[in-house]
């Protein structure tokens, strides 16, 4: 298989990929922030209060968007790994 990278460069890229995956797993401050924002919305809202409902939906949408981004990153990292694997682990 032809590649523009040397095996040491591929191994370095592999370690970068592992670091990025670890970072993705540990960076979840946005979820804590979303839950904190949700907890700040008063519970004593009157029926039909659409302002608090809109705030809750907006915070929820932000968290969902971030998770969707994370899923796309994981797909990209998986493709990178699949491309590197034959060269990194050849016997």
PDB file of C-alpha atoms in Angstrom:
ATOM      1  CA  UNK A   1       0.000   0.000   0.000  1.00  0.00           C
ATOM      2  CA  UNK A   2       1.409   3.386  -1.000  1.00  0.00           C
ATOM      3  CA  UNK A   3       1.318   6.250   1.435  1.00  0.00           C
ATOM      4  CA  UNK A   4       2.759   9.719   1.666  1.00  0.00           C
ATOM      5  CA  UNK A   5       3.669   9.087   5.311  1.00  0.00           C
ATOM      6  CA  UNK A   6       6.489   7.071   6.763  1.00  0.00           C
ATOM      7  CA  UNK A   7       5.663   4.434   9.367  1.00  0.00           C
ATOM      8  CA  UNK A   8       7.035   6.632  12.200  1.00  0.00           C
ATOM      9  CA  UNK A   9       4.834   9.494  10.985  1.00  0.00           C
ATOM     10  CA  UNK A  10       1.825   7.193  10.880  1.00  0.00           C
ATOM     11  CA  UNK A  11       2.560   6.030  14.432  1.00  0.00           C
ATOM     12  CA  UNK A  12       2.788   9.636  15.565  1.00  0.00           C
ATOM     13  CA  UNK A  13      -0.515  10.385  13.822  1.00  0.00           C
ATOM     14  CA  UNK A  14      -2.017   7.347  15.502  1.00  0.00           C
ATOM     15  CA  UNK A  15      -0.992   8.684  18.915  1.00  0.00           C
ATOM     16  CA  UNK A  16      -2.484  12.060  18.032  1.00  0.00           C
ATOM     17  CA  UNK A  17      -5.693  10.272  17.073  1.00  0.00           C
ATOM     18  CA  UNK A  18      -5.750   8.456  20.417  1.00  0.00           C
ATOM     19  CA  UNK A  19      -5.217  11.754  22.244  1.00  0.00           C
ATOM     20  CA  UNK A  20      -8.075  13.367  20.308  1.00  0.00           C
ATOM     21  CA  UNK A  21     -10.385  10.478  21.162  1.00  0.00           C
ATOM     22  CA  UNK A  22      -9.471  10.737  24.830  1.00  0.00           C
ATOM     23  CA  UNK A  23     -10.065  14.476  24.716  1.00  0.00           C
ATOM     24  CA  UNK A  24     -13.459  13.933  23.128  1.00  0.00           C
ATOM     25  CA  UNK A  25     -14.396  11.543  25.936  1.00  0.00           C
ATOM     26  CA  UNK A  26     -13.395  13.901  28.723  1.00  0.00           C
ATOM     27  CA  UNK A  27     -14.618  17.214  27.344  1.00  0.00           C
ATOM     28  CA  UNK A  28     -18.191  17.276  28.517  1.00  0.00           C
ATOM     29  CA  UNK A  29     -18.335  20.664  30.210  1.00  0.00           C
ATOM     30  CA  UNK A  30     -20.972  21.719  27.689  1.00  0.00           C
ATOM     31  CA  UNK A  31     -23.353  19.116  29.152  1.00  0.00           C
ATOM     32  CA  UNK A  32     -22.791  20.361  32.683  1.00  0.00           C
ATOM     33  CA  UNK A  33     -23.364  23.908  31.454  1.00  0.00           C
ATOM     34  CA  UNK A  34     -26.573  22.872  29.699  1.00  0.00           C
ATOM     35  CA  UNK A  35     -27.901  21.171  32.825  1.00  0.00           C
ATOM     36  CA  UNK A  36     -26.916  24.177  34.916  1.00  0.00           C
ATOM     37  CA  UNK A  37     -28.777  26.491  32.549  1.00  0.00           C
ATOM     38  CA  UNK A  38     -31.824  24.238  32.700  1.00  0.00           C
ATOM     39  CA  UNK A  39     -31.730  24.235  36.491  1.00  0.00           C
ATOM     40  CA  UNK A  40     -31.765  28.053  36.512  1.00  0.00           C
ATOM     41  CA  UNK A  41     -35.118  28.157  34.741  1.00  0.00           C
ATOM     42  CA  UNK A  42     -37.745  28.805  37.441  1.00  0.00           C
ATOM     43  CA  UNK A  43     -40.061  25.925  38.274  1.00  0.00           C
ATOM     44  CA  UNK A  44     -42.878  28.225  39.305  1.00  0.00           C
ATOM     45  CA  UNK A  45     -43.728  29.311  35.780  1.00  0.00           C
ATOM     46  CA  UNK A  46     -47.355  29.995  35.089  1.00  0.00           C
ATOM     47  CA  UNK A  47     -49.234  27.794  32.621  1.00  0.00           C
ATOM     48  CA  UNK A  48     -48.670  28.918  29.083  1.00  0.00           C
ATOM     49  CA  UNK A  49     -45.281  30.501  29.911  1.00  0.00           C
ATOM     50  CA  UNK A  50     -43.557  29.929  26.590  1.00  0.00           C
ATOM     51  CA  UNK A  51     -40.427  31.938  27.470  1.00  0.00           C
ATOM     52  CA  UNK A  52     -39.107  29.303  29.894  1.00  0.00           C
ATOM     53  CA  UNK A  53     -40.157  26.547  27.532  1.00  0.00           C
ATOM     54  CA  UNK A  54     -38.213  28.229  24.717  1.00  0.00           C
ATOM     55  CA  UNK A  55     -35.144  28.560  26.955  1.00  0.00           C
ATOM     56  CA  UNK A  56     -35.280  24.871  27.819  1.00  0.00           C
ATOM     57  CA  UNK A  57     -35.644  23.891  24.173  1.00  0.00           C
ATOM     58  CA  UNK A  58     -32.732  26.134  23.172  1.00  0.00           C
ATOM     59  CA  UNK A  59     -30.435  24.627  25.820  1.00  0.00           C
ATOM     60  CA  UNK A  60     -31.514  21.145  24.784  1.00  0.00           C
ATOM     61  CA  UNK A  61     -30.872  21.906  21.119  1.00  0.00           C
ATOM     62  CA  UNK A  62     -27.373  23.180  21.939  1.00  0.00           C
ATOM     63  CA  UNK A  63     -26.503  19.971  23.765  1.00  0.00           C
ATOM     64  CA  UNK A  64     -27.938  17.848  20.931  1.00  0.00           C
ATOM     65  CA  UNK A  65     -25.941  19.807  18.355  1.00  0.00           C
ATOM     66  CA  UNK A  66     -22.740  19.273  20.290  1.00  0.00           C
ATOM     67  CA  UNK A  67     -23.416  15.560  20.583  1.00  0.00           C
ATOM     68  CA  UNK A  68     -24.074  15.373  16.847  1.00  0.00           C
ATOM     69  CA  UNK A  69     -20.741  17.103  16.237  1.00  0.00           C
ATOM     70  CA  UNK A  70     -19.045  14.578  18.515  1.00  0.00           C
ATOM     71  CA  UNK A  71     -20.626  11.723  16.571  1.00  0.00           C
ATOM     72  CA  UNK A  72     -19.302  13.157  13.298  1.00  0.00           C
ATOM     73  CA  UNK A  73     -15.838  13.533  14.840  1.00  0.00           C
ATOM     74  CA  UNK A  74     -15.932   9.905  15.935  1.00  0.00           C
ATOM     75  CA  UNK A  75     -16.889   8.835  12.419  1.00  0.00           C
ATOM     76  CA  UNK A  76     -13.974  10.837  11.025  1.00  0.00           C
ATOM     77  CA  UNK A  77     -11.549   9.400  13.572  1.00  0.00           C
ATOM     78  CA  UNK A  78     -12.798   5.899  12.753  1.00  0.00           C
ATOM     79  CA  UNK A  79     -12.092   6.458   9.064  1.00  0.00           C
ATOM     80  CA  UNK A  80      -8.624   7.778   9.861  1.00  0.00           C
ATOM     81  CA  UNK A  81      -7.920   4.760  12.020  1.00  0.00           C
ATOM     82  CA  UNK A  82      -9.218   2.377   9.361  1.00  0.00           C
ATOM     83  CA  UNK A  83      -6.889   4.003   6.826  1.00  0.00           C
ATOM     84  CA  UNK A  84      -3.868   3.804   9.125  1.00  0.00           C
ATOM     85  CA  UNK A  85      -4.469   0.373  10.628  1.00  0.00           C
ATOM     86  CA  UNK A  86      -3.109  -1.768   7.765  1.00  0.00           C
ATOM     87  CA  UNK A  87       0.159   0.149   7.762  1.00  0.00           C
ATOM     88  CA  UNK A  88       0.566   0.419  11.505  1.00  0.00           C
ATOM     89  CA  UNK A  89      -0.108  -3.197  12.346  1.00  0.00           C
ATOM     90  CA  UNK A  90       1.323  -5.009   9.378  1.00  0.00           C
ATOM     91  CA  UNK A  91       3.284  -8.102  10.249  1.00  0.00           C
TER      92      UNK A  91
END
